[in-house]
mmCIF file with all atom_site columns, C-alpha atoms in Angstrom:
data_model
loop_
_atom_site.group_PDB
_atom_site.id
_atom_site.type_symbol
_atom_site.label_atom_id
_atom_site.label_alt_id
_atom_site.label_comp_id
_atom_site.label_asym_id
_atom_site.label_entity_id
_atom_site.label_seq_id
_atom_site.pdbx_PDB_ins_code
_atom_site.Cartn_x
_atom_site.Cartn_y
_atom_site.Cartn_z
_atom_site.occupancy
_atom_site.B_iso_or_equiv
_atom_site.pdbx_formal_charge
_atom_site.auth_seq_id
_atom_site.auth_comp_id
_atom_site.auth_asym_id
_atom_site.auth_atom_id
_atom_site.pdbx_PDB_model_num
ATOM 1   C CA . GLU Q 1 1   ? -28.478 -0.707  12.978 1.00 83.00 ? 377  GLU Q CA 1
ATOM 2   C CA . ALA Q 1 2   ? -25.393 -1.172  10.811 1.00 82.00 ? 378  ALA Q CA 1
ATOM 3   C CA . GLN Q 1 3   ? -24.263 -4.743  11.123 1.00 93.00 ? 379  GLN Q CA 1
ATOM 4   C CA . VAL Q 1 4   ? -22.780 -7.882  9.629  1.00 96.00 ? 380  VAL Q CA 1
ATOM 5   C CA . THR Q 1 5   ? -24.767 -11.009 10.374 1.00 97.00 ? 381  THR Q CA 1
ATOM 6   C CA . GLN Q 1 6   ? -23.633 -14.599 10.110 1.00 97.00 ? 382  GLN Q CA 1
ATOM 7   C CA . ASN Q 1 7   ? -25.651 -17.800 10.253 1.00 97.00 ? 383  ASN Q CA 1
ATOM 8   C CA . PRO Q 1 8   ? -25.453 -20.188 11.863 1.00 97.00 ? 384  PRO Q CA 1
ATOM 9   C CA . ARG Q 1 9   ? -23.511 -19.039 14.928 1.00 97.00 ? 385  ARG Q CA 1
ATOM 10  C CA . TYR Q 1 10  ? -22.670 -22.610 15.892 1.00 97.00 ? 386  TYR Q CA 1
ATOM 11  C CA . LEU Q 1 11  ? -22.522 -25.701 13.723 1.00 96.00 ? 387  LEU Q CA 1
ATOM 12  C CA . ILE Q 1 12  ? -21.435 -29.263 14.349 1.00 97.00 ? 388  ILE Q CA 1
ATOM 13  C CA . THR Q 1 13  ? -21.240 -31.433 11.262 1.00 96.00 ? 389  THR Q CA 1
ATOM 14  C CA . VAL Q 1 14  ? -19.604 -34.571 9.931  1.00 96.00 ? 390  VAL Q CA 1
ATOM 15  C CA . THR Q 1 15  ? -16.804 -34.992 7.450  1.00 97.00 ? 391  THR Q CA 1
ATOM 16  C CA . GLY Q 1 16  ? -17.921 -34.659 3.859  1.00 96.00 ? 392  GLY Q CA 1
ATOM 17  C CA . LYS Q 1 17  ? -21.345 -33.139 4.430  1.00 96.00 ? 393  LYS Q CA 1
ATOM 18  C CA . LYS Q 1 18  ? -21.599 -29.944 2.386  1.00 97.00 ? 394  LYS Q CA 1
ATOM 19  C CA . LEU Q 1 19  ? -22.438 -26.807 4.320  1.00 97.00 ? 395  LEU Q CA 1
ATOM 20  C CA . THR Q 1 20  ? -22.891 -23.101 3.759  1.00 97.00 ? 396  THR Q CA 1
ATOM 21  C CA . VAL Q 1 21  ? -22.288 -20.294 6.227  1.00 98.00 ? 397  VAL Q CA 1
ATOM 22  C CA . THR Q 1 22  ? -24.170 -17.186 5.259  1.00 98.00 ? 398  THR Q CA 1
ATOM 23  C CA . CYS Q 1 23  ? -22.960 -13.610 5.668  1.00 98.00 ? 399  CYS Q CA 1
ATOM 24  C CA . SER Q 1 24  ? -25.006 -10.503 5.104  1.00 98.00 ? 400  SER Q CA 1
ATOM 25  C CA . GLN Q 1 25  ? -24.318 -6.790  5.608  1.00 97.00 ? 401  GLN Q CA 1
ATOM 26  C CA . ASN Q 1 26  ? -26.704 -3.850  5.550  1.00 95.00 ? 402  ASN Q CA 1
ATOM 27  C CA . MET Q 1 27  ? -24.183 -1.055  5.003  1.00 93.00 ? 403  MET Q CA 1
ATOM 28  C CA . ASN Q 1 28  ? -23.992 -1.198  1.198  1.00 93.00 ? 404  ASN Q CA 1
ATOM 29  C CA . HIS Q 1 29  ? -20.321 -2.128  1.445  1.00 92.00 ? 405  HIS Q CA 1
ATOM 30  C CA . GLU Q 1 30  ? -18.498 -3.161  -1.688 1.00 92.00 ? 406  GLU Q CA 1
ATOM 31  C CA . TYR Q 1 31  ? -15.811 -5.190  0.059  1.00 92.00 ? 407  TYR Q CA 1
ATOM 32  C CA . MET Q 1 32  ? -16.464 -8.419  1.953  1.00 94.00 ? 408  MET Q CA 1
ATOM 33  C CA . SER Q 1 33  ? -14.113 -11.034 3.304  1.00 95.00 ? 409  SER Q CA 1
ATOM 34  C CA . TRP Q 1 34  ? -13.981 -14.321 5.202  1.00 97.00 ? 410  TRP Q CA 1
ATOM 35  C CA . TYR Q 1 35  ? -11.444 -15.202 7.905  1.00 97.00 ? 411  TYR Q CA 1
ATOM 36  C CA . ARG Q 1 36  ? -10.798 -18.138 10.166 1.00 97.00 ? 412  ARG Q CA 1
ATOM 37  C CA . GLN Q 1 37  ? -9.368  -17.798 13.646 1.00 96.00 ? 413  GLN Q CA 1
ATOM 38  C CA . ASP Q 1 38  ? -7.274  -20.593 15.111 1.00 94.00 ? 414  ASP Q CA 1
ATOM 39  C CA . PRO Q 1 39  ? -5.263  -20.667 18.363 1.00 90.00 ? 415  PRO Q CA 1
ATOM 40  C CA . GLY Q 1 40  ? -1.739  -19.382 17.867 1.00 88.00 ? 416  GLY Q CA 1
ATOM 41  C CA . LEU Q 1 41  ? -2.407  -18.443 14.248 1.00 91.00 ? 417  LEU Q CA 1
ATOM 42  C CA . GLY Q 1 42  ? -4.589  -15.375 14.641 1.00 91.00 ? 418  GLY Q CA 1
ATOM 43  C CA . LEU Q 1 43  ? -6.950  -14.451 11.836 1.00 94.00 ? 419  LEU Q CA 1
ATOM 44  C CA . ARG Q 1 44  ? -6.240  -15.813 8.392  1.00 95.00 ? 420  ARG Q CA 1
ATOM 45  C CA . GLN Q 1 45  ? -7.999  -14.598 5.295  1.00 94.00 ? 421  GLN Q CA 1
ATOM 46  C CA . ILE Q 1 46  ? -9.834  -17.226 3.250  1.00 97.00 ? 422  ILE Q CA 1
ATOM 47  C CA . TYR Q 1 47  ? -11.452 -15.279 0.397  1.00 96.00 ? 423  TYR Q CA 1
ATOM 48  C CA . TYR Q 1 48  ? -12.408 -11.702 -0.269 1.00 93.00 ? 424  TYR Q CA 1
ATOM 49  C CA . SER Q 1 49  ? -14.620 -9.864  -2.708 1.00 94.00 ? 425  SER Q CA 1
ATOM 50  C CA . MET Q 1 50  ? -14.204 -6.353  -4.033 1.00 90.00 ? 426  MET Q CA 1
ATOM 51  C CA . ASN Q 1 51  ? -17.724 -6.194  -5.432 1.00 91.00 ? 427  ASN Q CA 1
ATOM 52  C CA . VAL Q 1 52  ? -20.462 -8.285  -7.003 1.00 93.00 ? 428  VAL Q CA 1
ATOM 53  C CA . GLU Q 1 53  ? -19.049 -11.143 -9.075 1.00 93.00 ? 429  GLU Q CA 1
ATOM 54  C CA . VAL Q 1 54  ? -15.461 -10.198 -8.093 1.00 91.00 ? 430  VAL Q CA 1
ATOM 55  C CA . THR Q 1 55  ? -13.756 -12.600 -5.691 1.00 94.00 ? 431  THR Q CA 1
ATOM 56  C CA . ASP Q 1 56  ? -10.158 -13.501 -4.938 1.00 92.00 ? 432  ASP Q CA 1
ATOM 57  C CA . LYS Q 1 57  ? -8.196  -15.906 -2.781 1.00 93.00 ? 433  LYS Q CA 1
ATOM 58  C CA . GLY Q 1 58  ? -6.746  -14.987 0.563  1.00 92.00 ? 434  GLY Q CA 1
ATOM 59  C CA . ASP Q 1 59  ? -4.034  -16.900 2.356  1.00 91.00 ? 435  ASP Q CA 1
ATOM 60  C CA . VAL Q 1 60  ? -5.938  -20.129 3.085  1.00 95.00 ? 436  VAL Q CA 1
ATOM 61  C CA . PRO Q 1 61  ? -8.540  -20.735 0.344  1.00 97.00 ? 437  PRO Q CA 1
ATOM 62  C CA . GLU Q 1 62  ? -8.131  -24.499 0.025  1.00 97.00 ? 438  GLU Q CA 1
ATOM 63  C CA . GLY Q 1 63  ? -11.322 -26.399 0.768  1.00 97.00 ? 439  GLY Q CA 1
ATOM 64  C CA . TYR Q 1 64  ? -13.561 -23.332 0.553  1.00 98.00 ? 440  TYR Q CA 1
ATOM 65  C CA . LYS Q 1 65  ? -15.707 -21.680 -2.090 1.00 98.00 ? 441  LYS Q CA 1
ATOM 66  C CA . VAL Q 1 66  ? -17.439 -18.328 -2.143 1.00 97.00 ? 442  VAL Q CA 1
ATOM 67  C CA . SER Q 1 67  ? -19.832 -16.462 -4.365 1.00 95.00 ? 443  SER Q CA 1
ATOM 68  C CA . ARG Q 1 68  ? -20.937 -12.827 -4.561 1.00 97.00 ? 444  ARG Q CA 1
ATOM 69  C CA . LYS Q 1 69  ? -24.133 -12.638 -6.544 1.00 97.00 ? 445  LYS Q CA 1
ATOM 70  C CA . GLU Q 1 70  ? -25.585 -9.783  -4.510 1.00 96.00 ? 446  GLU Q CA 1
ATOM 71  C CA . LYS Q 1 71  ? -23.811 -6.892  -2.878 1.00 96.00 ? 447  LYS Q CA 1
ATOM 72  C CA . ARG Q 1 72  ? -25.116 -7.610  0.602  1.00 97.00 ? 448  ARG Q CA 1
ATOM 73  C CA . ASN Q 1 73  ? -24.403 -11.376 0.722  1.00 98.00 ? 449  ASN Q CA 1
ATOM 74  C CA . PHE Q 1 74  ? -21.175 -13.345 0.704  1.00 98.00 ? 450  PHE Q CA 1
ATOM 75  C CA . PRO Q 1 75  ? -21.732 -17.003 1.598  1.00 98.00 ? 451  PRO Q CA 1
ATOM 76  C CA . LEU Q 1 76  ? -18.874 -19.362 2.477  1.00 98.00 ? 452  LEU Q CA 1
ATOM 77  C CA . ILE Q 1 77  ? -19.274 -22.875 1.118  1.00 98.00 ? 453  ILE Q CA 1
ATOM 78  C CA . LEU Q 1 78  ? -17.498 -25.987 2.339  1.00 97.00 ? 454  LEU Q CA 1
ATOM 79  C CA . GLU Q 1 79  ? -18.165 -28.631 -0.294 1.00 95.00 ? 455  GLU Q CA 1
ATOM 80  C CA . SER Q 1 80  ? -16.609 -31.494 1.662  1.00 97.00 ? 456  SER Q CA 1
ATOM 81  C CA . PRO Q 1 81  ? -15.692 -30.367 5.174  1.00 97.00 ? 457  PRO Q CA 1
ATOM 82  C CA . SER Q 1 82  ? -12.802 -32.026 6.970  1.00 97.00 ? 458  SER Q CA 1
ATOM 83  C CA . PRO Q 1 83  ? -11.776 -31.929 10.644 1.00 97.00 ? 459  PRO Q CA 1
ATOM 84  C CA . ASN Q 1 84  ? -8.958  -29.441 9.897  1.00 96.00 ? 460  ASN Q CA 1
ATOM 85  C CA . GLN Q 1 85  ? -11.665 -26.925 8.990  1.00 98.00 ? 461  GLN Q CA 1
ATOM 86  C CA . THR Q 1 86  ? -12.874 -26.904 12.564 1.00 98.00 ? 462  THR Q CA 1
ATOM 87  C CA . SER Q 1 87  ? -12.442 -23.265 13.443 1.00 97.00 ? 463  SER Q CA 1
ATOM 88  C CA . LEU Q 1 88  ? -14.045 -19.937 14.306 1.00 97.00 ? 464  LEU Q CA 1
ATOM 89  C CA . TYR Q 1 89  ? -15.083 -18.114 11.151 1.00 98.00 ? 465  TYR Q CA 1
ATOM 90  C CA . PHE Q 1 90  ? -15.617 -14.388 10.722 1.00 97.00 ? 466  PHE Q CA 1
ATOM 91  C CA . CYS Q 1 91  ? -17.140 -12.454 7.890  1.00 97.00 ? 467  CYS Q CA 1
ATOM 92  C CA . ALA Q 1 92  ? -16.246 -8.792  7.444  1.00 95.00 ? 468  ALA Q CA 1
ATOM 93  C CA . SER Q 1 93  ? -17.226 -5.914  5.202  1.00 94.00 ? 469  SER Q CA 1
ATOM 94  C CA . SER Q 1 94  ? -16.061 -2.408  4.419  1.00 89.00 ? 470  SER Q CA 1
ATOM 95  C CA . LEU Q 1 95  ? -16.255 0.365   1.896  1.00 83.00 ? 471  LEU Q CA 1
ATOM 96  C CA . ALA Q 1 96  ? -13.890 0.093   -1.060 1.00 74.00 ? 472  ALA Q CA 1
ATOM 97  C CA . SER Q 1 97  ? -12.964 3.762   -0.822 1.00 69.00 ? 473  SER Q CA 1
ATOM 98  C CA . GLY Q 1 98  ? -12.257 6.300   1.893  1.00 62.00 ? 474  GLY Q CA 1
ATOM 99  C CA . SER Q 1 99  ? -11.006 4.132   4.732  1.00 62.00 ? 475  SER Q CA 1
ATOM 100 C CA . PRO Q 1 100 ? -11.343 0.807   2.975  1.00 59.00 ? 476  PRO Q CA 1
ATOM 101 C CA . TYR Q 1 101 ? -9.451  -1.297  5.435  1.00 71.00 ? 477  TYR Q CA 1
ATOM 102 C CA . GLU Q 1 102 ? -11.548 -0.476  8.467  1.00 82.00 ? 478  GLU Q CA 1
ATOM 103 C CA . GLN Q 1 103 ? -13.654 -3.578  8.321  1.00 89.00 ? 479  GLN Q CA 1
ATOM 104 C CA . TYR Q 1 104 ? -16.800 -4.370  10.239 1.00 92.00 ? 480  TYR Q CA 1
ATOM 105 C CA . PHE Q 1 105 ? -16.834 -7.943  11.488 1.00 95.00 ? 481  PHE Q CA 1
ATOM 106 C CA . GLY Q 1 106 ? -19.714 -10.294 12.128 1.00 96.00 ? 482  GLY Q CA 1
ATOM 107 C CA . PRO Q 1 107 ? -20.090 -12.116 15.457 1.00 96.00 ? 483  PRO Q CA 1
ATOM 108 C CA . GLY Q 1 108 ? -18.455 -15.323 14.245 1.00 97.00 ? 484  GLY Q CA 1
ATOM 109 C CA . THR Q 1 109 ? -19.501 -18.882 13.413 1.00 98.00 ? 485  THR Q CA 1
ATOM 110 C CA . ARG Q 1 110 ? -17.987 -21.693 15.408 1.00 97.00 ? 486  ARG Q CA 1
ATOM 111 C CA . LEU Q 1 111 ? -17.735 -24.771 13.205 1.00 98.00 ? 487  LEU Q CA 1
ATOM 112 C CA . THR Q 1 112 ? -16.856 -28.248 14.409 1.00 97.00 ? 488  THR Q CA 1
ATOM 113 C CA . VAL Q 1 113 ? -16.273 -31.012 11.861 1.00 97.00 ? 489  VAL Q CA 1
ATOM 114 C CA . THR Q 1 114 ? -16.140 -34.528 13.296 1.00 96.00 ? 490  THR Q CA 1
ATOM 115 C CA . ASP A 2 1   ? 5.359   -18.116 6.764  1.00 71.00 ? 996  ASP A CA 1
ATOM 116 C CA . GLN A 2 2   ? 4.013   -15.615 9.262  1.00 81.00 ? 997  GLN A CA 1
ATOM 117 C CA . GLN A 2 3   ? 4.456   -12.205 7.682  1.00 92.00 ? 998  GLN A CA 1
ATOM 118 C CA . VAL A 2 4   ? 2.934   -10.365 10.642 1.00 96.00 ? 999  VAL A CA 1
ATOM 119 C CA . LYS A 2 5   ? 4.028   -11.435 14.103 1.00 96.00 ? 1000 LYS A CA 1
ATOM 120 C CA . GLN A 2 6   ? 2.903   -10.497 17.562 1.00 96.00 ? 1001 GLN A CA 1
ATOM 121 C CA . ASN A 2 7   ? 5.516   -12.179 19.696 1.00 91.00 ? 1002 ASN A CA 1
ATOM 122 C CA . SER A 2 8   ? 3.860   -11.540 23.048 1.00 95.00 ? 1003 SER A CA 1
ATOM 123 C CA . PRO A 2 9   ? 0.851   -13.827 23.493 1.00 94.00 ? 1004 PRO A CA 1
ATOM 124 C CA . SER A 2 10  ? -0.223  -11.900 26.574 1.00 97.00 ? 1005 SER A CA 1
ATOM 125 C CA . LEU A 2 11  ? 0.344   -8.684  28.502 1.00 97.00 ? 1006 LEU A CA 1
ATOM 126 C CA . SER A 2 12  ? -0.797  -7.714  31.969 1.00 98.00 ? 1007 SER A CA 1
ATOM 127 C CA . VAL A 2 13  ? -0.840  -4.101  33.203 1.00 98.00 ? 1008 VAL A CA 1
ATOM 128 C CA . GLN A 2 14  ? -2.255  -2.116  36.068 1.00 98.00 ? 1009 GLN A CA 1
ATOM 129 C CA . GLU A 2 15  ? -5.152  0.252   35.538 1.00 97.00 ? 1010 GLU A CA 1
ATOM 130 C CA . GLY A 2 16  ? -3.913  3.761   34.778 1.00 97.00 ? 1011 GLY A CA 1
ATOM 131 C CA . ARG A 2 17  ? -0.545  2.618   33.450 1.00 98.00 ? 1012 ARG A CA 1
ATOM 132 C CA . ILE A 2 18  ? 0.565   2.418   29.840 1.00 98.00 ? 1013 ILE A CA 1
ATOM 133 C CA . SER A 2 19  ? -0.025  -0.689  27.739 1.00 98.00 ? 1014 SER A CA 1
ATOM 134 C CA . ILE A 2 20  ? 2.357   -1.251  24.841 1.00 98.00 ? 1015 ILE A CA 1
ATOM 135 C CA . LEU A 2 21  ? 1.508   -3.920  22.307 1.00 98.00 ? 1016 LEU A CA 1
ATOM 136 C CA . ASN A 2 22  ? 4.052   -4.791  19.663 1.00 98.00 ? 1017 ASN A CA 1
ATOM 137 C CA . CYS A 2 23  ? 3.896   -6.107  16.131 1.00 98.00 ? 1018 CYS A CA 1
ATOM 138 C CA . ASP A 2 24  ? 6.613   -6.983  13.612 1.00 98.00 ? 1019 ASP A CA 1
ATOM 139 C CA . TYR A 2 25  ? 6.280   -7.589  9.913  1.00 97.00 ? 1020 TYR A CA 1
ATOM 140 C CA . THR A 2 26  ? 8.546   -9.011  7.256  1.00 96.00 ? 1021 THR A CA 1
ATOM 141 C CA . ASN A 2 27  ? 6.944   -7.952  3.981  1.00 94.00 ? 1022 ASN A CA 1
ATOM 142 C CA . SER A 2 28  ? 8.426   -4.622  2.904  1.00 94.00 ? 1023 SER A CA 1
ATOM 143 C CA . MET A 2 29  ? 5.500   -4.117  0.530  1.00 94.00 ? 1024 MET A CA 1
ATOM 144 C CA . PHE A 2 30  ? 3.091   -3.605  3.436  1.00 94.00 ? 1025 PHE A CA 1
ATOM 145 C CA . ASP A 2 31  ? 2.124   0.062   3.512  1.00 92.00 ? 1026 ASP A CA 1
ATOM 146 C CA . TYR A 2 32  ? -0.990  0.213   5.659  1.00 93.00 ? 1027 TYR A CA 1
ATOM 147 C CA . PHE A 2 33  ? -1.385  -1.103  9.162  1.00 95.00 ? 1028 PHE A CA 1
ATOM 148 C CA . LEU A 2 34  ? -4.338  -1.531  11.476 1.00 94.00 ? 1029 LEU A CA 1
ATOM 149 C CA . TRP A 2 35  ? -5.143  -2.591  14.998 1.00 97.00 ? 1030 TRP A CA 1
ATOM 150 C CA . TYR A 2 36  ? -8.298  -4.462  15.919 1.00 96.00 ? 1031 TYR A CA 1
ATOM 151 C CA . LYS A 2 37  ? -9.667  -5.291  19.344 1.00 97.00 ? 1032 LYS A CA 1
ATOM 152 C CA . LYS A 2 38  ? -11.647 -8.432  20.079 1.00 96.00 ? 1033 LYS A CA 1
ATOM 153 C CA . TYR A 2 39  ? -13.773 -9.287  23.078 1.00 95.00 ? 1034 TYR A CA 1
ATOM 154 C CA . PRO A 2 40  ? -14.792 -12.904 23.765 1.00 91.00 ? 1035 PRO A CA 1
ATOM 155 C CA . ALA A 2 41  ? -17.789 -14.122 21.738 1.00 89.00 ? 1036 ALA A CA 1
ATOM 156 C CA . GLU A 2 42  ? -17.681 -11.035 19.510 1.00 93.00 ? 1037 GLU A CA 1
ATOM 157 C CA . GLY A 2 43  ? -16.121 -10.172 16.188 1.00 95.00 ? 1038 GLY A CA 1
ATOM 158 C CA . PRO A 2 44  ? -13.050 -7.921  16.056 1.00 95.00 ? 1039 PRO A CA 1
ATOM 159 C CA . THR A 2 45  ? -13.649 -4.176  15.978 1.00 94.00 ? 1040 THR A CA 1
ATOM 160 C CA . PHE A 2 46  ? -11.438 -1.638  14.257 1.00 93.00 ? 1041 PHE A CA 1
ATOM 161 C CA . LEU A 2 47  ? -9.356  0.478   16.612 1.00 95.00 ? 1042 LEU A CA 1
ATOM 162 C CA . ILE A 2 48  ? -6.795  2.586   14.778 1.00 95.00 ? 1043 ILE A CA 1
ATOM 163 C CA . SER A 2 49  ? -4.729  2.562   11.594 1.00 93.00 ? 1044 SER A CA 1
ATOM 164 C CA . ILE A 2 50  ? -1.609  4.114   10.134 1.00 95.00 ? 1045 ILE A CA 1
ATOM 165 C CA . SER A 2 51  ? -0.283  4.606   6.660  1.00 93.00 ? 1046 SER A CA 1
ATOM 166 C CA . SER A 2 52  ? 3.397   4.072   5.899  1.00 94.00 ? 1047 SER A CA 1
ATOM 167 C CA . ILE A 2 53  ? 3.762   7.754   5.037  1.00 94.00 ? 1048 ILE A CA 1
ATOM 168 C CA . LYS A 2 54  ? 3.325   8.522   8.742  1.00 95.00 ? 1049 LYS A CA 1
ATOM 169 C CA . ASP A 2 55  ? 5.193   7.363   11.803 1.00 96.00 ? 1050 ASP A CA 1
ATOM 170 C CA . LYS A 2 56  ? 2.511   8.137   14.360 1.00 97.00 ? 1051 LYS A CA 1
ATOM 171 C CA . ASN A 2 57  ? -1.264  8.275   14.561 1.00 96.00 ? 1052 ASN A CA 1
ATOM 172 C CA . GLU A 2 58  ? -3.214  9.205   17.658 1.00 97.00 ? 1053 GLU A CA 1
ATOM 173 C CA . ASP A 2 59  ? -6.850  8.739   18.593 1.00 95.00 ? 1054 ASP A CA 1
ATOM 174 C CA . GLY A 2 60  ? -7.732  9.570   22.162 1.00 97.00 ? 1055 GLY A CA 1
ATOM 175 C CA . ARG A 2 61  ? -6.013  7.123   24.490 1.00 97.00 ? 1056 ARG A CA 1
ATOM 176 C CA . PHE A 2 62  ? -4.677  5.078   21.579 1.00 98.00 ? 1057 PHE A CA 1
ATOM 177 C CA . THR A 2 63  ? -1.517  5.853   19.627 1.00 98.00 ? 1058 THR A CA 1
ATOM 178 C CA . VAL A 2 64  ? 0.097   3.720   16.961 1.00 98.00 ? 1059 VAL A CA 1
ATOM 179 C CA . PHE A 2 65  ? 3.772   4.143   16.132 1.00 98.00 ? 1060 PHE A CA 1
ATOM 180 C CA . LEU A 2 66  ? 5.374   2.842   12.968 1.00 98.00 ? 1061 LEU A CA 1
ATOM 181 C CA . ASN A 2 67  ? 9.104   2.257   12.513 1.00 97.00 ? 1062 ASN A CA 1
ATOM 182 C CA . LYS A 2 68  ? 9.508   1.314   8.868  1.00 96.00 ? 1063 LYS A CA 1
ATOM 183 C CA . SER A 2 69  ? 13.229  0.681   9.015  1.00 96.00 ? 1064 SER A CA 1
ATOM 184 C CA . ALA A 2 70  ? 12.713  -1.846  11.803 1.00 97.00 ? 1065 ALA A CA 1
ATOM 185 C CA . LYS A 2 71  ? 9.467   -3.163  10.290 1.00 97.00 ? 1066 LYS A CA 1
ATOM 186 C CA . HIS A 2 72  ? 7.861   -2.680  13.654 1.00 98.00 ? 1067 HIS A CA 1
ATOM 187 C CA . LEU A 2 73  ? 4.703   -1.067  14.917 1.00 97.00 ? 1068 LEU A CA 1
ATOM 188 C CA . SER A 2 74  ? 3.350   -0.627  18.385 1.00 98.00 ? 1069 SER A CA 1
ATOM 189 C CA . LEU A 2 75  ? 0.063   0.335   19.969 1.00 98.00 ? 1070 LEU A CA 1
ATOM 190 C CA . HIS A 2 76  ? 0.159   2.468   23.111 1.00 98.00 ? 1071 HIS A CA 1
ATOM 191 C CA . ILE A 2 77  ? -2.859  2.729   25.371 1.00 98.00 ? 1072 ILE A CA 1
ATOM 192 C CA . VAL A 2 78  ? -2.655  5.495   27.956 1.00 97.00 ? 1073 VAL A CA 1
ATOM 193 C CA . PRO A 2 79  ? -4.110  5.324   30.514 1.00 97.00 ? 1074 PRO A CA 1
ATOM 194 C CA . SER A 2 80  ? -5.137  1.686   30.435 1.00 98.00 ? 1075 SER A CA 1
ATOM 195 C CA . GLN A 2 81  ? -8.607  0.812   31.703 1.00 97.00 ? 1076 GLN A CA 1
ATOM 196 C CA . PRO A 2 82  ? -10.120 -2.538  32.719 1.00 97.00 ? 1077 PRO A CA 1
ATOM 197 C CA . GLY A 2 83  ? -12.479 -2.285  29.734 1.00 97.00 ? 1078 GLY A CA 1
ATOM 198 C CA . ASP A 2 84  ? -9.436  -2.423  27.468 1.00 97.00 ? 1079 ASP A CA 1
ATOM 199 C CA . SER A 2 85  ? -8.935  -6.066  28.434 1.00 98.00 ? 1080 SER A CA 1
ATOM 200 C CA . ALA A 2 86  ? -9.294  -7.922  25.149 1.00 97.00 ? 1081 ALA A CA 1
ATOM 201 C CA . VAL A 2 87  ? -7.318  -9.609  22.393 1.00 97.00 ? 1082 VAL A CA 1
ATOM 202 C CA . TYR A 2 88  ? -5.524  -7.138  20.134 1.00 98.00 ? 1083 TYR A CA 1
ATOM 203 C CA . PHE A 2 89  ? -4.658  -8.017  16.558 1.00 97.00 ? 1084 PHE A CA 1
ATOM 204 C CA . CYS A 2 90  ? -2.387  -6.049  14.299 1.00 96.00 ? 1085 CYS A CA 1
ATOM 205 C CA . ALA A 2 91  ? -2.927  -6.336  10.555 1.00 95.00 ? 1086 ALA A CA 1
ATOM 206 C CA . ALA A 2 92  ? -1.059  -5.216  7.474  1.00 94.00 ? 1087 ALA A CA 1
ATOM 207 C CA . MET A 2 93  ? -1.840  -4.619  3.847  1.00 90.00 ? 1088 MET A CA 1
ATOM 208 C CA . ASP A 2 94  ? 0.012   -3.957  0.614  1.00 89.00 ? 1089 ASP A CA 1
ATOM 209 C CA . SER A 2 95  ? -2.227  -1.405  -1.067 1.00 83.00 ? 1090 SER A CA 1
ATOM 210 C CA . THR A 2 96  ? -1.226  -2.686  -4.505 1.00 83.00 ? 1091 THR A CA 1
ATOM 211 C CA . SER A 2 97  ? -2.875  -5.982  -3.524 1.00 76.00 ? 1092 SER A CA 1
ATOM 212 C CA . TYR A 2 98  ? -5.992  -4.238  -2.404 1.00 74.00 ? 1093 TYR A CA 1
ATOM 213 C CA . GLY A 2 99  ? -8.228  -6.317  -0.208 1.00 79.00 ? 1094 GLY A CA 1
ATOM 214 C CA . LYS A 2 100 ? -5.677  -8.836  1.017  1.00 84.00 ? 1095 LYS A CA 1
ATOM 215 C CA . LEU A 2 101 ? -5.166  -8.343  4.723  1.00 87.00 ? 1096 LEU A CA 1
ATOM 216 C CA . THR A 2 102 ? -2.649  -10.222 6.878  1.00 92.00 ? 1097 THR A CA 1
ATOM 217 C CA . PHE A 2 103 ? -3.181  -10.466 10.625 1.00 94.00 ? 1098 PHE A CA 1
ATOM 218 C CA . GLY A 2 104 ? -0.867  -11.286 13.487 1.00 95.00 ? 1099 GLY A CA 1
ATOM 219 C CA . GLN A 2 105 ? -1.548  -13.972 16.075 1.00 95.00 ? 1100 GLN A CA 1
ATOM 220 C CA . GLY A 2 106 ? -3.004  -11.580 18.624 1.00 96.00 ? 1101 GLY A CA 1
ATOM 221 C CA . THR A 2 107 ? -2.001  -10.427 22.115 1.00 97.00 ? 1102 THR A CA 1
ATOM 222 C CA . ILE A 2 108 ? -4.261  -10.895 25.111 1.00 97.00 ? 1103 ILE A CA 1
ATOM 223 C CA . LEU A 2 109 ? -4.248  -7.702  27.179 1.00 98.00 ? 1104 LEU A CA 1
ATOM 224 C CA . THR A 2 110 ? -5.416  -7.850  30.782 1.00 98.00 ? 1105 THR A CA 1
ATOM 225 C CA . VAL A 2 111 ? -5.800  -4.600  32.684 1.00 98.00 ? 1106 VAL A CA 1
ATOM 226 C CA . HIS A 2 112 ? -6.087  -5.105  36.437 1.00 96.00 ? 1107 HIS A CA 1
ATOM 227 C CA . PRO A 2 113 ? -8.098  -2.646  38.560 1.00 93.00 ? 1108 PRO A CA 1
#
């Protein structure tokens, strides 16, 4: 089954404790992206990657890091989480040709930073 | 600076009637637009898209209209069904900045039986 998986689905952590949210897709997609969803703000793009070792900032990259060492994986790293990073996070992937903007989204990771 | 705006947080319609969801954008460089649907506890799913070279795209019950001069797009759902109840996000992209996608705030659609 074609899918984007995220782990963990739920995470409660404390300020400053480094964490990683993993994202994996099995569709051989070149493009992957991370978003956060906040009430009244919709989805905002954090980082995206056009292919292995190619990443770029979205609209809200501050406080986040990403890496793309393998095509299927695109982890989101919070080196020192803060309460304003409490949010619902989505990973997405798509082809980089054809209909490149029709992204497949993962189920989401709800992060709470206390 | 919200470049893509969905000014109606919610919309309620009767089953069988038309649902019209609206979206406005400010960046004239945007040339590709998409609509996504999101159910609770799930990720968004792609619904329909339109390029700026068109003013209409239709897929079954869903039609997207683009008015470039007004920087406005709308999604029409006809006829509306209870299963269409979800949050709808519009999104826009400047294809010269490939990969960077800007979403609106979302509109909650409720279709009553």
